[in-house]
Amino acid sequence: MSQPVHPRFDELIHAPTRLSIVALLAAADWADFKFIRDSVGLSDSALSKQLSALEEVGYVEIRKGFVGKRPRTSVKLSRHGRHAFEGHVAALQQIIGPAIST
Amino acid sequence: MHEDMRRDQAVHALDEIRARHHQVLTATVIPDWFWSAIGALMVVFTGGVESRRPVAVGVCGTVFVLGLNAVIWVVVLRNRAGIRNRYLGRSGFGLIFGFAAVLVAVGLAVGFGLAASGFRWPATAANAVVAVLLAAGGPVLMRRLRRLMVARADATLDRS
């Protein structure tokens, strides 16, 4: 069962580029490295650097494998990372205040 | 520090998150041609079996297996992100099963009906009808599912 989400602003996630990356990963069970790179508009090295920062704190898991003979690097948000992201979203919602219907 | 974050900055951050969610959810995973290809392969296979000629059964069976593998491999290779099932929800799964149920029902009805009338190729004809429904309905199903998933993703971000 899912843990209750407590609002917790996350400075690491909130950096603009990492927010984009984590938001992409949050919508997916896993995402291809190239998909993230092309979606966010980063070079391979720039993305690797961002992912390393997230991996160091245990927010993402990076797996290198093959699909057929083609190497493929896939990234997924860890449980810890997903919880941190949900807490960050809750913190943003808290800053905004009550939901406004559109 | 986040204590200084203004409301508009938080709104902008949530908008960015929403846009990235949409990017993942709307990335085409199953191309429209997939449905036509599967339908065509089904017709080829059934036609081979109903011909009752061993050579035709062998050839058509081989074409079916190789074709199915090729189609699935292309889709797998194109797949760049695995969407979370939670965005489908009960209604999404309901749509999928409902679509499959309609195809099965139509196929069986046409097939048995044609068989009862003495038609020579009832299963092939039935699968041809199903193939048309697949080709037309598959892309529609995918669009409905994408809209559903985007709406569910937005709902999680709109909650306070």
Short mmCIF file of N, CA, C and O in Angstrom, two decimals, chain B residues 44-157:
data_model
loop_
_atom_site.label_atom_id
_atom_site.label_comp_id
_atom_site.label_asym_id
_atom_site.label_seq_id
_atom_site.Cartn_x
_atom_site.Cartn_y
_atom_site.Cartn_z
N VAL B 44 -4.15 -14.13 -42.96
CA VAL B 44 -3.23 -15.03 -43.67
C VAL B 44 -3.19 -16.39 -42.98
O VAL B 44 -3.29 -17.45 -43.63
N PHE B 45 -3.06 -16.38 -41.66
CA PHE B 45 -2.96 -17.63 -40.91
C PHE B 45 -4.24 -18.45 -41.04
O PHE B 45 -4.21 -19.66 -41.33
N THR B 46 -5.36 -17.78 -40.84
CA THR B 46 -6.63 -18.50 -40.91
C THR B 46 -6.89 -19.04 -42.31
O THR B 46 -7.39 -20.16 -42.47
N GLY B 47 -6.54 -18.22 -43.31
CA GLY B 47 -6.72 -18.68 -44.69
C GLY B 47 -5.90 -19.92 -44.97
O GLY B 47 -6.37 -20.86 -45.62
N GLY B 48 -4.68 -19.93 -44.46
CA GLY B 48 -3.84 -21.10 -44.66
C GLY B 48 -4.43 -22.34 -44.02
O GLY B 48 -4.46 -23.43 -44.62
N VAL B 49 -4.91 -22.18 -42.80
CA VAL B 49 -5.49 -23.33 -42.08
C VAL B 49 -6.74 -23.82 -42.79
O VAL B 49 -6.94 -25.03 -42.98
N GLU B 50 -7.58 -22.89 -43.20
CA GLU B 50 -8.86 -23.28 -43.82
C GLU B 50 -8.67 -23.86 -45.22
O GLU B 50 -9.57 -24.51 -45.75
N SER B 51 -7.53 -23.61 -45.83
CA SER B 51 -7.29 -24.18 -47.16
C SER B 51 -7.15 -25.71 -47.07
O SER B 51 -7.35 -26.43 -48.04
N ARG B 52 -6.76 -26.15 -45.87
CA ARG B 52 -6.57 -27.59 -45.62
C ARG B 52 -5.47 -28.18 -46.51
O ARG B 52 -5.43 -29.41 -46.70
N ARG B 53 -4.65 -27.35 -47.07
CA ARG B 53 -3.51 -27.84 -47.85
C ARG B 53 -2.27 -27.72 -46.99
O ARG B 53 -1.94 -26.62 -46.53
N PRO B 54 -1.56 -28.80 -46.79
CA PRO B 54 -0.39 -28.76 -45.88
C PRO B 54 0.62 -27.68 -46.24
O PRO B 54 1.16 -27.03 -45.35
N VAL B 55 0.87 -27.50 -47.53
CA VAL B 55 1.85 -26.49 -47.93
C VAL B 55 1.37 -25.10 -47.53
O VAL B 55 2.13 -24.29 -46.98
N ALA B 56 0.10 -24.84 -47.79
CA ALA B 56 -0.46 -23.53 -47.45
C ALA B 56 -0.45 -23.33 -45.94
O ALA B 56 -0.14 -22.23 -45.45
N VAL B 57 -0.79 -24.38 -45.19
CA VAL B 57 -0.76 -24.27 -43.73
C VAL B 57 0.65 -23.94 -43.25
O VAL B 57 0.85 -23.05 -42.41
N GLY B 58 1.63 -24.66 -43.82
CA GLY B 58 3.02 -24.42 -43.42
C GLY B 58 3.48 -23.02 -43.76
O GLY B 58 4.07 -22.32 -42.93
N VAL B 59 3.21 -22.62 -45.01
CA VAL B 59 3.69 -21.29 -45.44
C VAL B 59 2.99 -20.19 -44.65
O VAL B 59 3.63 -19.27 -44.13
N CYS B 60 1.68 -20.29 -44.57
CA CYS B 60 0.92 -19.23 -43.89
C CYS B 60 1.24 -19.19 -42.40
O CYS B 60 1.31 -18.12 -41.79
N GLY B 61 1.45 -20.37 -41.81
CA GLY B 61 1.83 -20.42 -40.40
C GLY B 61 3.18 -19.77 -40.17
O GLY B 61 3.36 -19.01 -39.21
N THR B 62 4.10 -20.05 -41.08
CA THR B 62 5.43 -19.45 -40.97
C THR B 62 5.36 -17.94 -41.13
O THR B 62 5.99 -17.19 -40.38
N VAL B 63 4.60 -17.50 -42.13
CA VAL B 63 4.44 -16.05 -42.34
C VAL B 63 3.85 -15.41 -41.10
O VAL B 63 4.29 -14.34 -40.66
N PHE B 64 2.86 -16.08 -40.50
CA PHE B 64 2.22 -15.53 -39.30
C PHE B 64 3.22 -15.39 -38.16
O PHE B 64 3.32 -14.33 -37.54
N VAL B 65 3.97 -16.44 -37.91
CA VAL B 65 4.92 -16.41 -36.78
C VAL B 65 6.01 -15.36 -37.02
O VAL B 65 6.31 -14.54 -36.14
N LEU B 66 6.59 -15.40 -38.22
CA LEU B 66 7.67 -14.44 -38.51
C LEU B 66 7.14 -13.02 -38.51
O LEU B 66 7.77 -12.10 -37.99
N GLY B 67 5.96 -12.86 -39.12
CA GLY B 67 5.39 -11.51 -39.18
C GLY B 67 5.06 -10.97 -37.81
O GLY B 67 5.34 -9.81 -37.49
N LEU B 68 4.48 -11.83 -36.98
CA LEU B 68 4.11 -11.40 -35.62
C LEU B 68 5.36 -11.01 -34.82
O LEU B 68 5.38 -9.98 -34.14
N ASN B 69 6.38 -11.82 -34.95
CA ASN B 69 7.64 -11.50 -34.26
C ASN B 69 8.20 -10.17 -34.73
O ASN B 69 8.64 -9.34 -33.93
N ALA B 70 8.19 -9.98 -36.05
CA ALA B 70 8.75 -8.74 -36.60
C ALA B 70 7.97 -7.53 -36.11
O ALA B 70 8.55 -6.52 -35.70
N VAL B 71 6.64 -7.63 -36.16
CA VAL B 71 5.79 -6.50 -35.74
C VAL B 71 6.04 -6.18 -34.27
O VAL B 71 6.20 -5.01 -33.89
N ILE B 72 6.09 -7.22 -33.44
CA ILE B 72 6.28 -6.99 -32.01
C ILE B 72 7.66 -6.42 -31.73
O ILE B 72 7.82 -5.50 -30.92
N TRP B 73 8.66 -6.91 -32.44
CA TRP B 73 10.02 -6.40 -32.24
C TRP B 73 10.11 -4.93 -32.59
O TRP B 73 10.76 -4.14 -31.89
N VAL B 74 9.48 -4.55 -33.69
CA VAL B 74 9.52 -3.14 -34.10
C VAL B 74 8.89 -2.27 -33.01
O VAL B 74 9.42 -1.22 -32.65
N VAL B 75 7.77 -2.73 -32.48
CA VAL B 75 7.09 -1.95 -31.43
C VAL B 75 7.95 -1.89 -30.17
O VAL B 75 8.08 -0.84 -29.54
N VAL B 76 8.56 -3.02 -29.82
CA VAL B 76 9.42 -3.05 -28.62
C VAL B 76 10.60 -2.11 -28.78
O VAL B 76 10.97 -1.36 -27.87
N LEU B 77 11.22 -2.15 -29.97
CA LEU B 77 12.39 -1.29 -30.20
C LEU B 77 12.01 0.18 -30.19
O LEU B 77 12.80 1.03 -29.78
N ARG B 78 10.81 0.48 -30.65
CA ARG B 78 10.37 1.89 -30.68
C ARG B 78 9.96 2.38 -29.30
O ARG B 78 9.90 3.58 -29.06
N ASN B 79 9.65 1.45 -28.42
CA ASN B 79 9.12 1.82 -27.11
C ASN B 79 10.23 2.45 -26.27
O ASN B 79 11.24 1.82 -25.97
N ARG B 80 10.04 3.71 -25.94
CA ARG B 80 11.09 4.44 -25.23
C ARG B 80 10.78 4.66 -23.76
O ARG B 80 11.62 5.14 -23.01
N ALA B 81 9.55 4.38 -23.38
CA ALA B 81 9.19 4.56 -21.98
C ALA B 81 8.02 3.64 -21.65
O ALA B 81 7.12 3.48 -22.48
N GLY B 82 8.04 3.07 -20.48
CA GLY B 82 6.95 2.22 -20.04
C GLY B 82 6.00 3.04 -19.18
O GLY B 82 6.37 3.47 -18.09
N ILE B 83 4.80 3.23 -19.70
CA ILE B 83 3.83 4.06 -18.97
C ILE B 83 3.31 3.29 -17.76
O ILE B 83 3.11 2.08 -17.81
N ARG B 84 3.10 4.00 -16.68
CA ARG B 84 2.61 3.36 -15.46
C ARG B 84 1.14 2.96 -15.62
O ARG B 84 0.31 3.75 -16.07
N ASN B 85 0.85 1.73 -15.22
CA ASN B 85 -0.52 1.22 -15.37
C ASN B 85 -1.53 2.00 -14.54
O ASN B 85 -2.72 2.00 -14.85
N ARG B 86 -1.06 2.64 -13.50
CA ARG B 86 -2.00 3.36 -12.64
C ARG B 86 -2.76 4.43 -13.41
O ARG B 86 -3.86 4.82 -13.03
N TYR B 87 -2.15 4.92 -14.51
CA TYR B 87 -2.84 5.95 -15.28
C TYR B 87 -3.99 5.37 -16.10
O TYR B 87 -4.84 6.09 -16.58
N LEU B 88 -3.98 4.06 -16.28
CA LEU B 88 -5.10 3.44 -17.00
C LEU B 88 -6.32 3.35 -16.10
O LEU B 88 -7.43 3.66 -16.50
N GLY B 89 -6.10 2.87 -14.90
CA GLY B 89 -7.23 2.72 -13.98
C GLY B 89 -8.23 1.70 -14.47
O GLY B 89 -8.05 1.05 -15.51
N ARG B 90 -9.32 1.57 -13.72
CA ARG B 90 -10.34 0.58 -14.07
C ARG B 90 -10.98 0.91 -15.41
O ARG B 90 -11.26 0.01 -16.22
N SER B 91 -11.23 2.16 -15.68
CA SER B 91 -11.90 2.51 -16.94
C SER B 91 -11.00 2.21 -18.13
O SER B 91 -11.49 1.78 -19.19
N GLY B 92 -9.70 2.40 -17.96
CA GLY B 92 -8.79 2.08 -19.05
C GLY B 92 -8.76 0.60 -19.35
O GLY B 92 -8.85 0.19 -20.51
N PHE B 93 -8.63 -0.20 -18.29
CA PHE B 93 -8.66 -1.65 -18.48
C PHE B 93 -10.02 -2.09 -19.02
O PHE B 93 -10.10 -3.01 -19.83
N GLY B 94 -11.06 -1.41 -18.57
CA GLY B 94 -12.39 -1.73 -19.08
C GLY B 94 -12.50 -1.49 -20.58
O GLY B 94 -13.08 -2.28 -21.32
N LEU B 95 -11.92 -0.39 -21.03
CA LEU B 95 -11.93 -0.07 -22.47
C LEU B 95 -11.21 -1.16 -23.26
O LEU B 95 -11.66 -1.60 -24.31
N ILE B 96 -10.05 -1.57 -22.74
CA ILE B 96 -9.25 -2.58 -23.45
C ILE B 96 -9.99 -3.90 -23.53
O ILE B 96 -10.11 -4.52 -24.60
N PHE B 97 -10.51 -4.35 -22.38
CA PHE B 97 -11.23 -5.62 -22.38
C PHE B 97 -12.52 -5.54 -23.19
O PHE B 97 -12.89 -6.50 -23.86
N GLY B 98 -13.16 -4.38 -23.12
CA GLY B 98 -14.38 -4.20 -23.91
C GLY B 98 -14.10 -4.30 -25.39
O GLY B 98 -14.84 -4.93 -26.14
N PHE B 99 -13.03 -3.66 -25.82
CA PHE B 99 -12.63 -3.71 -27.23
C PHE B 99 -12.35 -5.15 -27.66
O PHE B 99 -12.84 -5.62 -28.71
N ALA B 100 -11.59 -5.85 -26.84
CA ALA B 100 -11.27 -7.25 -27.15
C ALA B 100 -12.54 -8.09 -27.19
O ALA B 100 -12.71 -8.95 -28.07
N ALA B 101 -13.45 -7.85 -26.24
CA ALA B 101 -14.69 -8.63 -26.18
C ALA B 101 -15.53 -8.40 -27.44
O ALA B 101 -16.12 -9.35 -27.98
N VAL B 102 -15.59 -7.16 -27.89
CA VAL B 102 -16.35 -6.87 -29.12
C VAL B 102 -15.75 -7.61 -30.31
O VAL B 102 -16.46 -8.21 -31.12
N LEU B 103 -14.44 -7.59 -30.41
CA LEU B 103 -13.77 -8.28 -31.53
C LEU B 103 -14.07 -9.77 -31.49
O LEU B 103 -14.38 -10.38 -32.53
N VAL B 104 -13.96 -10.36 -30.31
CA VAL B 104 -14.22 -11.80 -30.18
C VAL B 104 -15.67 -12.10 -30.54
O VAL B 104 -15.96 -13.04 -31.28
N ALA B 105 -16.58 -11.30 -30.01
CA ALA B 105 -18.01 -11.54 -30.24
C ALA B 105 -18.34 -11.43 -31.73
O ALA B 105 -19.03 -12.30 -32.30
N VAL B 106 -17.84 -10.39 -32.37
CA VAL B 106 -18.11 -10.21 -33.80
C VAL B 106 -17.50 -11.35 -34.61
O VAL B 106 -18.13 -11.93 -35.50
N GLY B 107 -16.26 -11.70 -34.27
CA GLY B 107 -15.59 -12.78 -35.00
C GLY B 107 -16.33 -14.09 -34.89
O GLY B 107 -16.54 -14.79 -35.88
N LEU B 108 -16.74 -14.41 -33.66
CA LEU B 108 -17.46 -15.67 -33.46
C LEU B 108 -18.81 -15.67 -34.17
O LEU B 108 -19.20 -16.65 -34.81
N ALA B 109 -19.51 -14.56 -34.06
CA ALA B 109 -20.84 -14.46 -34.68
C ALA B 109 -20.74 -14.62 -36.20
O ALA B 109 -21.50 -15.37 -36.81
N VAL B 110 -19.82 -13.89 -36.79
CA VAL B 110 -19.65 -13.96 -38.25
C VAL B 110 -19.19 -15.36 -38.66
O VAL B 110 -19.72 -15.95 -39.62
N GLY B 111 -18.21 -15.87 -37.93
CA GLY B 111 -17.67 -17.18 -38.28
C GLY B 111 -18.70 -18.28 -38.20
O GLY B 111 -18.88 -19.07 -39.14
N PHE B 112 -19.40 -18.36 -37.08
CA PHE B 112 -20.41 -19.43 -36.93
C PHE B 112 -21.57 -19.22 -37.89
O PHE B 112 -22.14 -20.18 -38.43
N GLY B 113 -21.92 -17.95 -38.10
CA GLY B 113 -23.01 -17.67 -39.03
C GLY B 113 -22.67 -18.13 -40.44
O GLY B 113 -23.47 -18.78 -41.13
N LEU B 114 -21.46 -17.82 -40.88
CA LEU B 114 -21.04 -18.22 -42.22
C LEU B 114 -20.88 -19.73 -42.32
O LEU B 114 -21.20 -20.34 -43.35
N ALA B 115 -20.37 -20.33 -41.26
CA ALA B 115 -20.21 -21.79 -41.26
C ALA B 115 -21.56 -22.46 -41.39
O ALA B 115 -21.73 -23.44 -42.13
N ALA B 116 -22.55 -21.94 -40.66
CA ALA B 116 -23.90 -22.51 -40.70
C ALA B 116 -24.52 -22.36 -42.08
O ALA B 116 -25.33 -23.20 -42.52
N SER B 117 -24.12 -21.31 -42.79
CA SER B 117 -24.70 -21.10 -44.13
C SER B 117 -23.93 -21.86 -45.21
O SER B 117 -24.28 -21.80 -46.38
N GLY B 118 -22.90 -22.58 -44.78
CA GLY B 118 -22.15 -23.40 -45.71
C GLY B 118 -21.04 -22.67 -46.45
O GLY B 118 -20.48 -23.18 -47.42
N PHE B 119 -20.73 -21.50 -46.01
CA PHE B 119 -19.65 -20.74 -46.68
C PHE B 119 -18.34 -21.52 -46.54
O PHE B 119 -18.04 -22.08 -45.49
N ARG B 120 -17.53 -21.50 -47.59
CA ARG B 120 -16.32 -22.32 -47.64
C ARG B 120 -15.22 -21.84 -46.68
O ARG B 120 -14.45 -22.62 -46.15
N TRP B 121 -15.17 -20.50 -46.44
CA TRP B 121 -14.07 -19.92 -45.66
C TRP B 121 -14.60 -19.10 -44.48
O TRP B 121 -14.33 -17.90 -44.38
N PRO B 122 -15.34 -19.72 -43.58
CA PRO B 122 -15.98 -18.92 -42.53
C PRO B 122 -15.00 -18.23 -41.58
O PRO B 122 -15.17 -17.05 -41.25
N ALA B 123 -13.98 -18.94 -41.15
CA ALA B 123 -13.03 -18.36 -40.18
C ALA B 123 -12.21 -17.26 -40.83
O ALA B 123 -11.93 -16.22 -40.21
N THR B 124 -11.83 -17.47 -42.07
CA THR B 124 -11.04 -16.45 -42.78
C THR B 124 -11.86 -15.19 -42.97
O THR B 124 -11.38 -14.08 -42.75
N ALA B 125 -13.12 -15.38 -43.38
CA ALA B 125 -13.99 -14.21 -43.57
C ALA B 125 -14.22 -13.50 -42.24
O ALA B 125 -14.21 -12.27 -42.17
N ALA B 126 -14.45 -14.31 -41.19
CA ALA B 126 -14.68 -13.71 -39.87
C ALA B 126 -13.45 -12.90 -39.42
O ALA B 126 -13.56 -11.79 -38.91
N ASN B 127 -12.28 -13.47 -39.64
CA ASN B 127 -11.06 -12.76 -39.27
C ASN B 127 -10.83 -11.53 -40.13
O ASN B 127 -10.22 -10.57 -39.68
N ALA B 128 -11.31 -11.59 -41.36
CA ALA B 128 -11.20 -10.39 -42.22
C ALA B 128 -12.04 -9.26 -41.64
O ALA B 128 -11.61 -8.10 -41.62
N VAL B 129 -13.23 -9.61 -41.16
CA VAL B 129 -14.09 -8.60 -40.53
C VAL B 129 -13.40 -8.06 -39.26
O VAL B 129 -13.35 -6.85 -39.03
N VAL B 130 -12.87 -8.98 -38.46
CA VAL B 130 -12.17 -8.57 -37.23
C VAL B 130 -10.95 -7.70 -37.57
O VAL B 130 -10.66 -6.72 -36.88
N ALA B 131 -10.27 -8.05 -38.66
CA ALA B 131 -9.09 -7.27 -39.06
C ALA B 131 -9.48 -5.84 -39.41
O ALA B 131 -8.77 -4.89 -39.07
N VAL B 132 -10.61 -5.69 -40.07
CA VAL B 132 -11.07 -4.33 -40.41
C VAL B 132 -11.40 -3.56 -39.12
O VAL B 132 -11.04 -2.39 -38.96
N LEU B 133 -12.06 -4.25 -38.19
CA LEU B 133 -12.39 -3.61 -36.91
C LEU B 133 -11.13 -3.24 -36.13
O LEU B 133 -11.06 -2.19 -35.49
N LEU B 134 -10.14 -4.13 -36.19
CA LEU B 134 -8.87 -3.85 -35.52
C LEU B 134 -8.20 -2.61 -36.13
O LEU B 134 -7.73 -1.73 -35.42
N ALA B 135 -8.15 -2.58 -37.46
CA ALA B 135 -7.47 -1.48 -38.15
C ALA B 135 -8.15 -0.14 -37.85
O ALA B 135 -7.50 0.89 -37.70
N ALA B 136 -9.49 -0.20 -37.79
CA ALA B 136 -10.23 1.05 -37.55
C ALA B 136 -10.30 1.39 -36.06
O ALA B 136 -10.15 2.54 -35.67
N GLY B 137 -10.50 0.36 -35.25
CA GLY B 137 -10.74 0.60 -33.83
C GLY B 137 -9.50 0.72 -32.98
O GLY B 137 -9.51 1.40 -31.95
N GLY B 138 -8.42 0.05 -33.40
CA GLY B 138 -7.19 0.08 -32.61
C GLY B 138 -6.67 1.50 -32.37
O GLY B 138 -6.44 1.90 -31.22
N PRO B 139 -6.49 2.28 -33.43
CA PRO B 139 -6.03 3.66 -33.22
C PRO B 139 -6.99 4.49 -32.38
O PRO B 139 -6.57 5.34 -31.59
N VAL B 140 -8.28 4.25 -32.56
CA VAL B 140 -9.27 4.99 -31.76
C VAL B 140 -9.12 4.63 -30.29
O VAL B 140 -9.15 5.50 -29.41
N LEU B 141 -8.95 3.33 -30.02
CA LEU B 141 -8.74 2.87 -28.65
C LEU B 141 -7.51 3.55 -28.05
O LEU B 141 -7.56 4.03 -26.91
N MET B 142 -6.42 3.60 -28.80
CA MET B 142 -5.19 4.20 -28.29
C MET B 142 -5.39 5.67 -27.98
O MET B 142 -4.92 6.18 -26.96
N ARG B 143 -6.13 6.38 -28.83
CA ARG B 143 -6.38 7.82 -28.57
C ARG B 143 -7.24 7.99 -27.32
O ARG B 143 -6.98 8.88 -26.50
N ARG B 144 -8.25 7.14 -27.16
CA ARG B 144 -9.10 7.23 -25.96
C ARG B 144 -8.28 6.96 -24.70
O ARG B 144 -8.42 7.65 -23.68
N LEU B 145 -7.42 5.94 -24.78
CA LEU B 145 -6.59 5.61 -23.62
C LEU B 145 -5.63 6.73 -23.28
O LEU B 145 -5.40 7.05 -22.12
N ARG B 146 -5.06 7.35 -24.32
CA ARG B 146 -4.14 8.45 -24.05
C ARG B 146 -4.86 9.61 -23.38
O ARG B 146 -4.34 10.20 -22.44
N ARG B 147 -6.05 9.93 -23.86
CA ARG B 147 -6.83 11.03 -23.24
C ARG B 147 -7.15 10.69 -21.80
O ARG B 147 -7.06 11.55 -20.91
N LEU B 148 -7.50 9.45 -21.57
CA LEU B 148 -7.83 9.01 -20.22
C LEU B 148 -6.63 9.13 -19.30
O LEU B 148 -6.72 9.65 -18.18
N MET B 149 -5.48 8.68 -19.78
CA MET B 149 -4.27 8.71 -18.95
C MET B 149 -3.83 10.14 -18.66
O MET B 149 -3.41 10.45 -17.54
N VAL B 150 -3.94 11.00 -19.65
CA VAL B 150 -3.58 12.40 -19.44
C VAL B 150 -4.51 13.03 -18.40
O VAL B 150 -4.06 13.76 -17.52
N ALA B 151 -5.79 12.72 -18.48
CA ALA B 151 -6.75 13.27 -17.52
C ALA B 151 -6.45 12.77 -16.11
O ALA B 151 -6.50 13.54 -15.14
N ARG B 152 -6.10 11.51 -15.98
CA ARG B 152 -5.79 10.96 -14.66
C ARG B 152 -4.50 11.56 -14.11
O ARG B 152 -4.41 11.86 -12.91
N ALA B 153 -3.51 11.75 -14.98
CA ALA B 153 -2.25 12.36 -14.55
C ALA B 153 -2.49 13.80 -14.09
O ALA B 153 -1.96 14.23 -13.07
N ASP B 154 -3.30 14.53 -14.83
CA ASP B 154 -3.61 15.92 -14.46
C ASP B 154 -4.34 15.96 -13.13
O ASP B 154 -4.12 16.86 -12.31
N ALA B 155 -5.22 14.99 -12.91
CA ALA B 155 -6.00 14.98 -11.66
C ALA B 155 -5.08 14.81 -10.45
O ALA B 155 -5.31 15.41 -9.40
N THR B 156 -4.03 14.03 -10.59
CA THR B 156 -3.12 13.85 -9.45
C THR B 156 -2.37 15.13 -9.13
O THR B 156 -1.98 15.37 -7.99
N LEU B 157 -2.16 15.97 -10.14
CA LEU B 157 -1.44 17.21 -9.91
C LEU B 157 -2.36 18.33 -9.45
O LEU B 157 -1.91 19.30 -8.84
#
